[in-house]
Amino acid sequence: MGELARAVNIADLRRMARARLPAVVFDYLDGAAERETTLNDNEAAFTRWLFRPRYGVEISAPDLGVTVMGQKLAWPVLTAPIGYSALMHRHGERGTARAAHRAGIGSILSTISGARMEDVATTGVPLFMQIYLLAGREAGEATLARAKACGVKGLFLTIDTPVAGLRERDFRNGMNHLLGRNHFAKLRYLPDVLAHPGWVAAYFTGASMPSLPNVVVPGEGPLPMTDVAKTLQHSVVTWDDLKWIRESWKGPIAIKGVLTGEDARRAVDGGADAVVVSNHGGRQLDGVAAALDALPEVAAAVGTRCDVLMDGGLRRGGDIVKALALGARAVLLGRGHAYGLAAGGEKGVDRALAIFHADLVRTVKLLGCASVAQLDASFLQRRRETE
Ligand SMILES: Cc1cc2nc3c(=O)[nH]c(=O)nc-3n(C[C@H](O)[C@H](O)[C@H](O)COP(=O)(O)O)c2cc1C
């Protein structure tokens, strides 16, 4: 049995990713902002809910299908946008999209990706495009026109990056040099990189991503690559931007990074078709609510006016069930799929998704629930706090 097949859960894939990647890249993927309170709380929040099973029923083939922003998915999951995926494995975003397609789910491509959206779209996956406005409105409009032309199904506008969060691991590791132009400064990585020859070979065969092919500055060409913090410094999509984007994009739009009922209502009033309850995997404002804890407020605020999605901390298929029971129509998997990519490229993503899917099927059968559409809060109870 290969190493990937021996991975029984996402924590196993995370361990493999840690062994395969230089520390600077692993920390970029694994880490979060400041104390990493929100990162940890995102995962812990799932353990604060217990299942209330309905035994004595047999469910041979539970119905997991769902429609999200007009797209039919075989089960209620999309791969979340992960910037600089090519740093984790040369298969990058295309590998992720191919695996998502095989699994019957959707995939969201980050603005900060090394793969052209046109190439990712040829995988056949229901492809969505995540939008940061890195180079102003004109460049943004050009991105939307390309997205329309290549069949992108909808947009995810990320609103939680008015500045980059302080990701202390990246700061300490000097992550900015890895992506910067000063090759001399990269010498600091030599020992770490030499200890990971498989990764470095991939890095020099294309993973170094000299530019961002999905952000083309009119008259200049693709935006050159800089470090994460600098890139996110000018990236935010505002409510004002939603107005012009809503006018020029006729397909579905999701607002990603909603944590309160107020912002959720604002998104719907501005014409959004979906909101993603998300704290960016704890990478932006540390100390906000765990995404799962913010979900019921958002779901109650929008009711049936739009699709409610969520992400943050999902590491097991049972977590998907809890998110759906608390009001999400579907979830986005961030690190949950990216650890697989880092551990074994496209096949690693296959493995990660197979683990989530098997967990999901087993959990709904154990719960006695015939269809994900039937999941609601009656399948859960709050864990009683002990003294
Ligand atoms: C390495 C990494 C890069 C990310 N890049 C982006 C991005 O480019 N755009 C975006 O909207 N969110 C980005 N996110 C946030 C994810 O889309 C998602 O919200 C988050 O990972 C969910 O938390 P989880 O990793 O616990 O599943 C990134 C997350 C990680 C871990």
PDB file of C-alpha atoms in Angstrom, residues 31-328:
ATOM      1  CA  GLY A  31       0.085  28.923  10.096  1.00  0.00           C
ATOM      2  CA  ALA A  32      -2.264  31.788  10.850  1.00  0.00           C
ATOM      3  CA  ALA A  33      -2.335  35.260  12.381  1.00  0.00           C
ATOM      4  CA  GLU A  34      -0.831  36.379  15.703  1.00  0.00           C
ATOM      5  CA  ARG A  35      -1.591  33.965  18.590  1.00  0.00           C
ATOM      6  CA  GLU A  36      -3.378  31.642  16.149  1.00  0.00           C
ATOM      7  CA  THR A  37      -6.322  31.656  18.579  1.00  0.00           C
ATOM      8  CA  THR A  38      -8.853  31.745  15.760  1.00  0.00           C
ATOM      9  CA  LEU A  39      -7.079  29.010  13.803  1.00  0.00           C
ATOM     10  CA  ASN A  40      -7.282  26.703  16.792  1.00  0.00           C
ATOM     11  CA  ASP A  41     -10.781  27.794  17.760  1.00  0.00           C
ATOM     12  CA  ASN A  42     -12.081  27.048  14.255  1.00  0.00           C
ATOM     13  CA  GLU A  43     -11.249  23.379  14.799  1.00  0.00           C
ATOM     14  CA  ALA A  44     -12.223  23.292  18.481  1.00  0.00           C
ATOM     15  CA  ALA A  45     -15.676  24.697  17.697  1.00  0.00           C
ATOM     16  CA  PHE A  46     -16.628  21.432  15.998  1.00  0.00           C
ATOM     17  CA  THR A  47     -15.919  19.493  19.184  1.00  0.00           C
ATOM     18  CA  ARG A  48     -18.317  21.726  21.127  1.00  0.00           C
ATOM     19  CA  TRP A  49     -21.227  20.123  19.275  1.00  0.00           C
ATOM     20  CA  LEU A  50     -22.307  16.509  19.819  1.00  0.00           C
ATOM     21  CA  PHE A  51     -24.422  14.357  17.521  1.00  0.00           C
ATOM     22  CA  ARG A  52     -27.950  13.188  18.362  1.00  0.00           C
ATOM     23  CA  PRO A  53     -28.325  10.024  16.268  1.00  0.00           C
ATOM     24  CA  ARG A  54     -31.570   8.357  15.214  1.00  0.00           C
ATOM     25  CA  TYR A  55     -30.785   4.667  15.403  1.00  0.00           C
ATOM     26  CA  GLY A  56     -32.836   1.731  14.202  1.00  0.00           C
ATOM     27  CA  VAL A  57     -33.002   2.920  10.616  1.00  0.00           C
ATOM     28  CA  GLU A  58     -31.009   1.649   7.673  1.00  0.00           C
ATOM     29  CA  ILE A  59     -29.847   4.075   5.031  1.00  0.00           C
ATOM     30  CA  SER A  60     -28.163   2.313   2.147  1.00  0.00           C
ATOM     31  CA  ALA A  61     -27.475   5.242  -0.165  1.00  0.00           C
ATOM     32  CA  PRO A  62     -27.835   8.653   1.484  1.00  0.00           C
ATOM     33  CA  ASP A  63     -28.550  11.558  -0.846  1.00  0.00           C
ATOM     34  CA  LEU A  64     -25.592  13.927  -0.578  1.00  0.00           C
ATOM     35  CA  GLY A  65     -26.312  16.051  -3.644  1.00  0.00           C
ATOM     36  CA  VAL A  66     -26.791  19.796  -3.414  1.00  0.00           C
ATOM     37  CA  THR A  67     -27.060  22.812  -5.712  1.00  0.00           C
ATOM     38  CA  VAL A  68     -24.719  25.686  -4.911  1.00  0.00           C
ATOM     39  CA  MET A  69     -24.891  28.969  -6.823  1.00  0.00           C
ATOM     40  CA  GLY A  70     -26.692  27.159  -9.602  1.00  0.00           C
ATOM     41  CA  GLN A  71     -24.240  24.229  -9.832  1.00  0.00           C
ATOM     42  CA  LYS A  72     -25.159  20.658  -8.963  1.00  0.00           C
ATOM     43  CA  LEU A  73     -22.521  19.040  -6.757  1.00  0.00           C
ATOM     44  CA  ALA A  74     -22.413  15.325  -5.890  1.00  0.00           C
ATOM     45  CA  TRP A  75     -21.724  16.246  -2.251  1.00  0.00           C
ATOM     46  CA  PRO A  76     -21.785  19.613  -0.501  1.00  0.00           C
ATOM     47  CA  VAL A  77     -18.143  20.647  -0.837  1.00  0.00           C
ATOM     48  CA  LEU A  78     -15.897  22.977  -2.834  1.00  0.00           C
ATOM     49  CA  THR A  79     -12.142  23.346  -2.590  1.00  0.00           C
ATOM     50  CA  ALA A  80     -11.390  26.765  -1.055  1.00  0.00           C
ATOM     51  CA  PRO A  81      -9.124  29.235  -2.848  1.00  0.00           C
ATOM     52  CA  ILE A  82      -5.540  28.743  -1.700  1.00  0.00           C
ATOM     53  CA  GLY A  83      -3.077  31.368  -2.906  1.00  0.00           C
ATOM     54  CA  TYR A  84       0.335  30.177  -4.117  1.00  0.00           C
ATOM     55  CA  SER A  85      -0.824  26.536  -4.288  1.00  0.00           C
ATOM     56  CA  ALA A  86       2.006  25.822  -6.704  1.00  0.00           C
ATOM     57  CA  LEU A  87       4.429  26.285  -3.820  1.00  0.00           C
ATOM     58  CA  MET A  88       2.965  23.162  -2.236  1.00  0.00           C
ATOM     59  CA  HIS A  89       3.243  20.977  -5.307  1.00  0.00           C
ATOM     60  CA  ARG A  90       3.880  21.573  -8.982  1.00  0.00           C
ATOM     61  CA  HIS A  91       0.401  20.174  -9.741  1.00  0.00           C
ATOM     62  CA  GLY A  92      -0.948  23.306  -8.042  1.00  0.00           C
ATOM     63  CA  GLU A  93      -4.427  24.561  -8.846  1.00  0.00           C
ATOM     64  CA  ARG A  94      -4.842  22.369 -11.913  1.00  0.00           C
ATOM     65  CA  GLY A  95      -4.181  19.243  -9.860  1.00  0.00           C
ATOM     66  CA  THR A  96      -6.666  20.407  -7.243  1.00  0.00           C
ATOM     67  CA  ALA A  97      -9.312  21.122  -9.896  1.00  0.00           C
ATOM     68  CA  ARG A  98      -8.808  17.745 -11.585  1.00  0.00           C
ATOM     69  CA  ALA A  99      -9.208  15.956  -8.245  1.00  0.00           C
ATOM     70  CA  ALA A 100     -12.295  18.031  -7.408  1.00  0.00           C
ATOM     71  CA  HIS A 101     -13.783  17.153 -10.792  1.00  0.00           C
ATOM     72  CA  ARG A 102     -13.227  13.429 -10.197  1.00  0.00           C
ATOM     73  CA  ALA A 103     -14.856  13.769  -6.789  1.00  0.00           C
ATOM     74  CA  GLY A 104     -17.911  15.548  -8.236  1.00  0.00           C
ATOM     75  CA  ILE A 105     -17.466  18.784  -6.284  1.00  0.00           C
ATOM     76  CA  GLY A 106     -16.678  22.432  -7.120  1.00  0.00           C
ATOM     77  CA  SER A 107     -13.375  24.298  -7.016  1.00  0.00           C
ATOM     78  CA  ILE A 108     -12.566  27.951  -6.351  1.00  0.00           C
ATOM     79  CA  LEU A 109      -9.443  29.389  -7.959  1.00  0.00           C
ATOM     80  CA  SER A 110      -7.532  32.065  -6.024  1.00  0.00           C
ATOM     81  CA  THR A 111      -6.626  35.355  -7.682  1.00  0.00           C
ATOM     82  CA  ILE A 112      -3.134  34.664  -6.360  1.00  0.00           C
ATOM     83  CA  SER A 113      -2.601  31.562  -8.431  1.00  0.00           C
ATOM     84  CA  GLY A 114       0.137  30.526 -10.792  1.00  0.00           C
ATOM     85  CA  ALA A 115      -2.271  28.784 -13.195  1.00  0.00           C
ATOM     86  CA  ARG A 116      -4.276  30.581 -15.864  1.00  0.00           C
ATOM     87  CA  MET A 117      -8.008  30.332 -15.214  1.00  0.00           C
ATOM     88  CA  GLU A 118      -8.531  29.226 -18.838  1.00  0.00           C
ATOM     89  CA  ASP A 119      -6.291  26.186 -18.219  1.00  0.00           C
ATOM     90  CA  VAL A 120      -7.977  25.287 -14.941  1.00  0.00           C
ATOM     91  CA  ALA A 121     -11.403  25.596 -16.579  1.00  0.00           C
ATOM     92  CA  THR A 122     -10.491  22.875 -19.106  1.00  0.00           C
ATOM     93  CA  THR A 123     -10.464  20.326 -16.264  1.00  0.00           C
ATOM     94  CA  GLY A 124     -14.275  20.355 -16.501  1.00  0.00           C
ATOM     95  CA  VAL A 125     -14.788  21.068 -12.778  1.00  0.00           C
ATOM     96  CA  PRO A 126     -17.516  23.585 -11.848  1.00  0.00           C
ATOM     97  CA  LEU A 127     -14.960  26.375 -11.522  1.00  0.00           C
ATOM     98  CA  PHE A 128     -15.447  29.532  -9.475  1.00  0.00           C
ATOM     99  CA  MET A 129     -13.057  32.474  -9.328  1.00  0.00           C
ATOM    100  CA  GLN A 130     -12.042  34.188  -6.103  1.00  0.00           C
ATOM    101  CA  ILE A 131     -11.483  37.906  -6.562  1.00  0.00           C
ATOM    102  CA  TYR A 132      -9.012  40.253  -4.946  1.00  0.00           C
ATOM    103  CA  LEU A 133      -8.620  43.630  -6.625  1.00  0.00           C
ATOM    104  CA  LEU A 134      -4.832  43.720  -6.754  1.00  0.00           C
ATOM    105  CA  ALA A 135      -4.381  46.119  -9.628  1.00  0.00           C
ATOM    106  CA  GLY A 136      -7.435  48.352  -9.679  1.00  0.00           C
ATOM    107  CA  ARG A 137     -10.800  48.273 -11.393  1.00  0.00           C
ATOM    108  CA  GLU A 138      -9.637  48.134 -15.018  1.00  0.00           C
ATOM    109  CA  ALA A 139      -7.524  45.033 -14.391  1.00  0.00           C
ATOM    110  CA  GLY A 140     -10.436  43.613 -12.378  1.00  0.00           C
ATOM    111  CA  GLU A 141     -12.825  44.127 -15.284  1.00  0.00           C
ATOM    112  CA  ALA A 142     -10.412  42.337 -17.609  1.00  0.00           C
ATOM    113  CA  THR A 143     -10.305  39.398 -15.166  1.00  0.00           C
ATOM    114  CA  LEU A 144     -14.113  39.227 -15.110  1.00  0.00           C
ATOM    115  CA  ALA A 145     -14.287  39.275 -18.910  1.00  0.00           C
ATOM    116  CA  ARG A 146     -11.834  36.365 -19.096  1.00  0.00           C
ATOM    117  CA  ALA A 147     -13.741  34.490 -16.409  1.00  0.00           C
ATOM    118  CA  LYS A 148     -16.952  34.834 -18.374  1.00  0.00           C
ATOM    119  CA  ALA A 149     -15.292  33.753 -21.608  1.00  0.00           C
ATOM    120  CA  CYS A 150     -13.808  30.579 -20.133  1.00  0.00           C
ATOM    121  CA  GLY A 151     -16.997  29.469 -18.390  1.00  0.00           C
ATOM    122  CA  VAL A 152     -16.327  30.370 -14.749  1.00  0.00           C
ATOM    123  CA  LYS A 153     -19.570  29.620 -12.880  1.00  0.00           C
ATOM    124  CA  GLY A 154     -19.459  32.364 -10.263  1.00  0.00           C
ATOM    125  CA  LEU A 155     -17.303  34.788  -8.279  1.00  0.00           C
ATOM    126  CA  PHE A 156     -16.195  34.747  -4.657  1.00  0.00           C
ATOM    127  CA  LEU A 157     -15.357  38.289  -3.524  1.00  0.00           C
ATOM    128  CA  THR A 158     -13.094  38.195  -0.482  1.00  0.00           C
ATOM    129  CA  ILE A 159     -13.816  41.107   1.865  1.00  0.00           C
ATOM    130  CA  ASP A 160     -11.717  40.228   4.926  1.00  0.00           C
ATOM    131  CA  THR A 161      -8.310  41.456   3.748  1.00  0.00           C
ATOM    132  CA  PRO A 162      -8.268  45.260   4.186  1.00  0.00           C
ATOM    133  CA  VAL A 163      -4.634  44.599   5.166  1.00  0.00           C
ATOM    134  CA  ALA A 164      -2.725  41.353   5.532  1.00  0.00           C
ATOM    135  CA  GLY A 165      -2.987  39.647   8.921  1.00  0.00           C
ATOM    136  CA  LEU A 166       0.252  39.339  10.862  1.00  0.00           C
ATOM    137  CA  ARG A 167       1.299  35.767  10.166  1.00  0.00           C
ATOM    138  CA  GLU A 168       4.134  35.507  12.612  1.00  0.00           C
ATOM    139  CA  ARG A 169       5.541  32.238  11.302  1.00  0.00           C
ATOM    140  CA  ASP A 170       5.937  33.797   7.840  1.00  0.00           C
ATOM    141  CA  PHE A 171       7.577  36.874   9.336  1.00  0.00           C
ATOM    142  CA  ARG A 172      10.058  34.791  11.328  1.00  0.00           C
ATOM    143  CA  ASN A 173      10.814  32.477   8.398  1.00  0.00           C
ATOM    144  CA  GLY A 174      11.341  35.366   5.996  1.00  0.00           C
ATOM    145  CA  MET A 175       8.634  34.036   3.673  1.00  0.00           C
ATOM    146  CA  ASN A 176       8.804  37.351   1.740  1.00  0.00           C
ATOM    147  CA  HIS A 177      12.232  36.405   0.369  1.00  0.00           C
ATOM    148  CA  LEU A 178      11.003  33.086  -1.002  1.00  0.00           C
ATOM    149  CA  LEU A 179       8.636  34.929  -3.345  1.00  0.00           C
ATOM    150  CA  GLY A 180      10.670  38.095  -3.810  1.00  0.00           C
ATOM    151  CA  ARG A 181      13.105  39.059  -6.579  1.00  0.00           C
ATOM    152  CA  ASN A 182      16.265  39.102  -4.460  1.00  0.00           C
ATOM    153  CA  HIS A 183      17.736  35.686  -5.201  1.00  0.00           C
ATOM    154  CA  PHE A 184      20.708  36.378  -2.947  1.00  0.00           C
ATOM    155  CA  ALA A 185      18.334  36.623   0.027  1.00  0.00           C
ATOM    156  CA  LYS A 186      17.060  33.139  -0.802  1.00  0.00           C
ATOM    157  CA  LEU A 187      20.381  31.629   0.254  1.00  0.00           C
ATOM    158  CA  ARG A 188      19.023  31.582   3.801  1.00  0.00           C
ATOM    159  CA  TYR A 189      16.745  28.715   2.744  1.00  0.00           C
ATOM    160  CA  LEU A 190      19.573  26.582   1.405  1.00  0.00           C
ATOM    161  CA  PRO A 191      19.882  24.082   4.296  1.00  0.00           C
ATOM    162  CA  ASP A 192      16.113  23.651   4.588  1.00  0.00           C
ATOM    163  CA  VAL A 193      15.656  23.346   0.842  1.00  0.00           C
ATOM    164  CA  LEU A 194      18.530  20.886   0.376  1.00  0.00           C
ATOM    165  CA  ALA A 195      16.852  18.672   2.938  1.00  0.00           C
ATOM    166  CA  HIS A 196      13.796  18.540   0.619  1.00  0.00           C
ATOM    167  CA  PRO A 197      15.210  17.775  -2.854  1.00  0.00           C
ATOM    168  CA  GLY A 198      11.866  16.558  -4.238  1.00  0.00           C
ATOM    169  CA  TRP A 199      10.266  19.873  -3.465  1.00  0.00           C
ATOM    170  CA  VAL A 200      13.095  22.013  -4.810  1.00  0.00           C
ATOM    171  CA  ALA A 201      13.089  20.210  -8.167  1.00  0.00           C
ATOM    172  CA  ALA A 202       9.401  21.049  -8.539  1.00  0.00           C
ATOM    173  CA  TYR A 203       9.986  24.645  -7.431  1.00  0.00           C
ATOM    174  CA  PHE A 204      12.461  25.267 -10.220  1.00  0.00           C
ATOM    175  CA  THR A 205      10.292  23.554 -12.829  1.00  0.00           C
ATOM    176  CA  GLY A 206       7.546  26.127 -12.630  1.00  0.00           C
ATOM    177  CA  ALA A 207       6.387  26.416  -9.063  1.00  0.00           C
ATOM    178  CA  SER A 208       8.313  29.638  -8.548  1.00  0.00           C
ATOM    179  CA  MET A 209       5.439  31.583 -10.176  1.00  0.00           C
ATOM    180  CA  PRO A 210       7.176  34.729 -11.485  1.00  0.00           C
ATOM    181  CA  SER A 211       3.834  36.448 -12.099  1.00  0.00           C
ATOM    182  CA  LEU A 212       0.089  36.217 -11.499  1.00  0.00           C
ATOM    183  CA  PRO A 213      -1.458  35.226 -14.856  1.00  0.00           C
ATOM    184  CA  ASN A 214      -5.016  36.063 -13.780  1.00  0.00           C
ATOM    185  CA  VAL A 215      -4.226  39.685 -12.914  1.00  0.00           C
ATOM    186  CA  VAL A 216      -3.213  41.433 -16.110  1.00  0.00           C
ATOM    187  CA  VAL A 217      -2.467  45.147 -15.774  1.00  0.00           C
ATOM    188  CA  PRO A 218      -3.666  46.907 -18.946  1.00  0.00           C
ATOM    189  CA  GLY A 219      -0.703  47.891 -21.101  1.00  0.00           C
ATOM    190  CA  GLU A 220       1.754  46.148 -18.782  1.00  0.00           C
ATOM    191  CA  GLY A 221       1.005  42.436 -18.576  1.00  0.00           C
ATOM    192  CA  PRO A 222       0.608  40.002 -15.684  1.00  0.00           C
ATOM    193  CA  LEU A 223       1.197  41.458 -12.243  1.00  0.00           C
ATOM    194  CA  PRO A 224       4.661  40.458 -11.024  1.00  0.00           C
ATOM    195  CA  MET A 225       4.829  38.210  -8.015  1.00  0.00           C
ATOM    196  CA  THR A 226       5.663  39.727  -4.650  1.00  0.00           C
ATOM    197  CA  ASP A 227       5.347  38.444  -1.132  1.00  0.00           C
ATOM    198  CA  VAL A 228       2.007  37.603   0.454  1.00  0.00           C
ATOM    199  CA  ALA A 229       1.832  40.508   2.890  1.00  0.00           C
ATOM    200  CA  LYS A 230       2.593  43.074   0.148  1.00  0.00           C
ATOM    201  CA  THR A 231       0.091  41.498  -2.212  1.00  0.00           C
ATOM    202  CA  LEU A 232      -2.716  41.558   0.343  1.00  0.00           C
ATOM    203  CA  GLN A 233      -1.942  45.178   1.215  1.00  0.00           C
ATOM    204  CA  HIS A 234      -3.932  46.353  -1.821  1.00  0.00           C
ATOM    205  CA  SER A 235      -6.363  43.553  -2.333  1.00  0.00           C
ATOM    206  CA  VAL A 236      -9.605  44.281  -0.545  1.00  0.00           C
ATOM    207  CA  VAL A 237     -12.955  44.214  -2.316  1.00  0.00           C
ATOM    208  CA  THR A 238     -15.304  46.805  -0.757  1.00  0.00           C
ATOM    209  CA  TRP A 239     -19.085  47.213  -0.764  1.00  0.00           C
ATOM    210  CA  ASP A 240     -18.581  49.941  -3.385  1.00  0.00           C
ATOM    211  CA  ASP A 241     -16.760  47.435  -5.587  1.00  0.00           C
ATOM    212  CA  LEU A 242     -19.669  45.024  -5.187  1.00  0.00           C
ATOM    213  CA  LYS A 243     -21.836  47.608  -6.986  1.00  0.00           C
ATOM    214  CA  TRP A 244     -19.797  47.722 -10.211  1.00  0.00           C
ATOM    215  CA  ILE A 245     -18.996  44.021 -10.101  1.00  0.00           C
ATOM    216  CA  ARG A 246     -22.706  43.228  -9.696  1.00  0.00           C
ATOM    217  CA  GLU A 247     -23.425  45.343 -12.781  1.00  0.00           C
ATOM    218  CA  SER A 248     -20.778  43.805 -14.996  1.00  0.00           C
ATOM    219  CA  TRP A 249     -21.032  40.150 -13.842  1.00  0.00           C
ATOM    220  CA  LYS A 250     -24.385  38.523 -14.566  1.00  0.00           C
ATOM    221  CA  GLY A 251     -23.622  35.157 -12.959  1.00  0.00           C
ATOM    222  CA  PRO A 252     -23.734  34.288  -9.240  1.00  0.00           C
ATOM    223  CA  ILE A 253     -21.618  36.202  -6.714  1.00  0.00           C
ATOM    224  CA  ALA A 254     -20.621  35.074  -3.211  1.00  0.00           C
ATOM    225  CA  ILE A 255     -19.195  37.344  -0.527  1.00  0.00           C
ATOM    226  CA  LYS A 256     -16.422  35.509   1.344  1.00  0.00           C
ATOM    227  CA  GLY A 257     -15.468  36.592   4.845  1.00  0.00           C
ATOM    228  CA  VAL A 258     -18.816  37.241   6.524  1.00  0.00           C
ATOM    229  CA  LEU A 259     -18.933  36.816  10.324  1.00  0.00           C
ATOM    230  CA  THR A 260     -21.979  38.837  11.385  1.00  0.00           C
ATOM    231  CA  GLY A 261     -25.654  39.110  10.545  1.00  0.00           C
ATOM    232  CA  GLU A 262     -25.096  42.783   9.619  1.00  0.00           C
ATOM    233  CA  ASP A 263     -22.506  42.034   6.931  1.00  0.00           C
ATOM    234  CA  ALA A 264     -24.599  39.132   5.669  1.00  0.00           C
ATOM    235  CA  ARG A 265     -27.636  41.382   5.188  1.00  0.00           C
ATOM    236  CA  ARG A 266     -25.447  44.011   3.518  1.00  0.00           C
ATOM    237  CA  ALA A 267     -24.147  41.392   1.092  1.00  0.00           C
ATOM    238  CA  VAL A 268     -27.642  40.244   0.135  1.00  0.00           C
ATOM    239  CA  ASP A 269     -28.904  43.830  -0.147  1.00  0.00           C
ATOM    240  CA  GLY A 270     -25.956  44.502  -2.493  1.00  0.00           C
ATOM    241  CA  GLY A 271     -27.036  41.681  -4.772  1.00  0.00           C
ATOM    242  CA  ALA A 272     -24.962  38.730  -3.545  1.00  0.00           C
ATOM    243  CA  ASP A 273     -26.312  35.238  -4.240  1.00  0.00           C
ATOM    244  CA  ALA A 274     -24.291  33.598  -1.468  1.00  0.00           C
ATOM    245  CA  VAL A 275     -22.241  34.419   1.616  1.00  0.00           C
ATOM    246  CA  VAL A 276     -19.316  32.446   2.980  1.00  0.00           C
ATOM    247  CA  VAL A 277     -19.059  32.477   6.755  1.00  0.00           C
ATOM    248  CA  SER A 278     -15.289  32.565   7.068  1.00  0.00           C
ATOM    249  CA  ASN A 279     -12.445  34.098   9.027  1.00  0.00           C
ATOM    250  CA  HIS A 280      -9.919  33.200   6.328  1.00  0.00           C
ATOM    251  CA  GLY A 281      -8.810  30.154   8.275  1.00  0.00           C
ATOM    252  CA  GLY A 282      -7.635  32.382  11.152  1.00  0.00           C
ATOM    253  CA  ARG A 283      -5.116  34.149   8.905  1.00  0.00           C
ATOM    254  CA  GLN A 284      -6.538  37.678   9.123  1.00  0.00           C
ATOM    255  CA  LEU A 285      -8.034  39.165  12.321  1.00  0.00           C
ATOM    256  CA  ASP A 286      -7.007  36.887  15.164  1.00  0.00           C
ATOM    257  CA  GLY A 287      -9.559  36.733  17.982  1.00  0.00           C
ATOM    258  CA  VAL A 288     -12.757  36.729  15.932  1.00  0.00           C
ATOM    259  CA  ALA A 289     -15.407  34.049  16.410  1.00  0.00           C
ATOM    260  CA  ALA A 290     -14.786  30.545  15.153  1.00  0.00           C
ATOM    261  CA  ALA A 291     -16.499  30.242  11.779  1.00  0.00           C
ATOM    262  CA  LEU A 292     -18.846  27.512  13.045  1.00  0.00           C
ATOM    263  CA  ASP A 293     -19.887  29.741  15.975  1.00  0.00           C
ATOM    264  CA  ALA A 294     -20.650  32.637  13.604  1.00  0.00           C
ATOM    265  CA  LEU A 295     -22.697  30.442  11.268  1.00  0.00           C
ATOM    266  CA  PRO A 296     -26.092  30.360  13.081  1.00  0.00           C
ATOM    267  CA  GLU A 297     -26.247  34.170  13.321  1.00  0.00           C
ATOM    268  CA  VAL A 298     -25.533  34.577   9.613  1.00  0.00           C
ATOM    269  CA  ALA A 299     -27.942  31.806   8.612  1.00  0.00           C
ATOM    270  CA  ALA A 300     -30.701  33.407  10.701  1.00  0.00           C
ATOM    271  CA  ALA A 301     -29.994  36.870   9.235  1.00  0.00           C
ATOM    272  CA  VAL A 302     -30.344  35.860   5.580  1.00  0.00           C
ATOM    273  CA  GLY A 303     -32.890  33.041   5.856  1.00  0.00           C
ATOM    274  CA  THR A 304     -33.640  31.780   2.368  1.00  0.00           C
ATOM    275  CA  ARG A 305     -32.535  34.966   0.592  1.00  0.00           C
ATOM    276  CA  CYS A 306     -29.160  33.464  -0.419  1.00  0.00           C
ATOM    277  CA  ASP A 307     -26.967  30.357  -0.160  1.00  0.00           C
ATOM    278  CA  VAL A 308     -24.980  30.178   3.076  1.00  0.00           C
ATOM    279  CA  LEU A 309     -21.574  28.507   2.826  1.00  0.00           C
ATOM    280  CA  MET A 310     -18.880  28.263   5.468  1.00  0.00           C
ATOM    281  CA  ASP A 311     -15.228  27.361   5.903  1.00  0.00           C
ATOM    282  CA  GLY A 312     -12.628  27.136   8.638  1.00  0.00           C
ATOM    283  CA  GLY A 313     -11.388  24.213  10.683  1.00  0.00           C
ATOM    284  CA  LEU A 314     -13.057  21.342   8.811  1.00  0.00           C
ATOM    285  CA  ARG A 315     -10.797  18.322   9.123  1.00  0.00           C
ATOM    286  CA  ARG A 316     -13.338  15.464   9.113  1.00  0.00           C
ATOM    287  CA  GLY A 317     -16.458  14.549   7.195  1.00  0.00           C
ATOM    288  CA  GLY A 318     -18.374  14.748  10.459  1.00  0.00           C
ATOM    289  CA  ASP A 319     -17.469  18.450  10.562  1.00  0.00           C
ATOM    290  CA  ILE A 320     -19.288  18.898   7.242  1.00  0.00           C
ATOM    291  CA  VAL A 321     -22.398  17.348   8.820  1.00  0.00           C
ATOM    292  CA  LYS A 322     -22.236  19.744  11.784  1.00  0.00           C
ATOM    293  CA  ALA A 323     -21.858  22.779   9.495  1.00  0.00           C
ATOM    294  CA  LEU A 324     -24.864  21.707   7.436  1.00  0.00           C
ATOM    295  CA  ALA A 325     -26.933  21.030  10.551  1.00  0.00           C
ATOM    296  CA  LEU A 326     -26.194  24.592  11.732  1.00  0.00           C
ATOM    297  CA  GLY A 327     -27.358  26.223   8.513  1.00  0.00           C
ATOM    298  CA  ALA A 328     -24.713  25.849   5.779  1.00  0.00           C
TER     299      ALA A 328
END
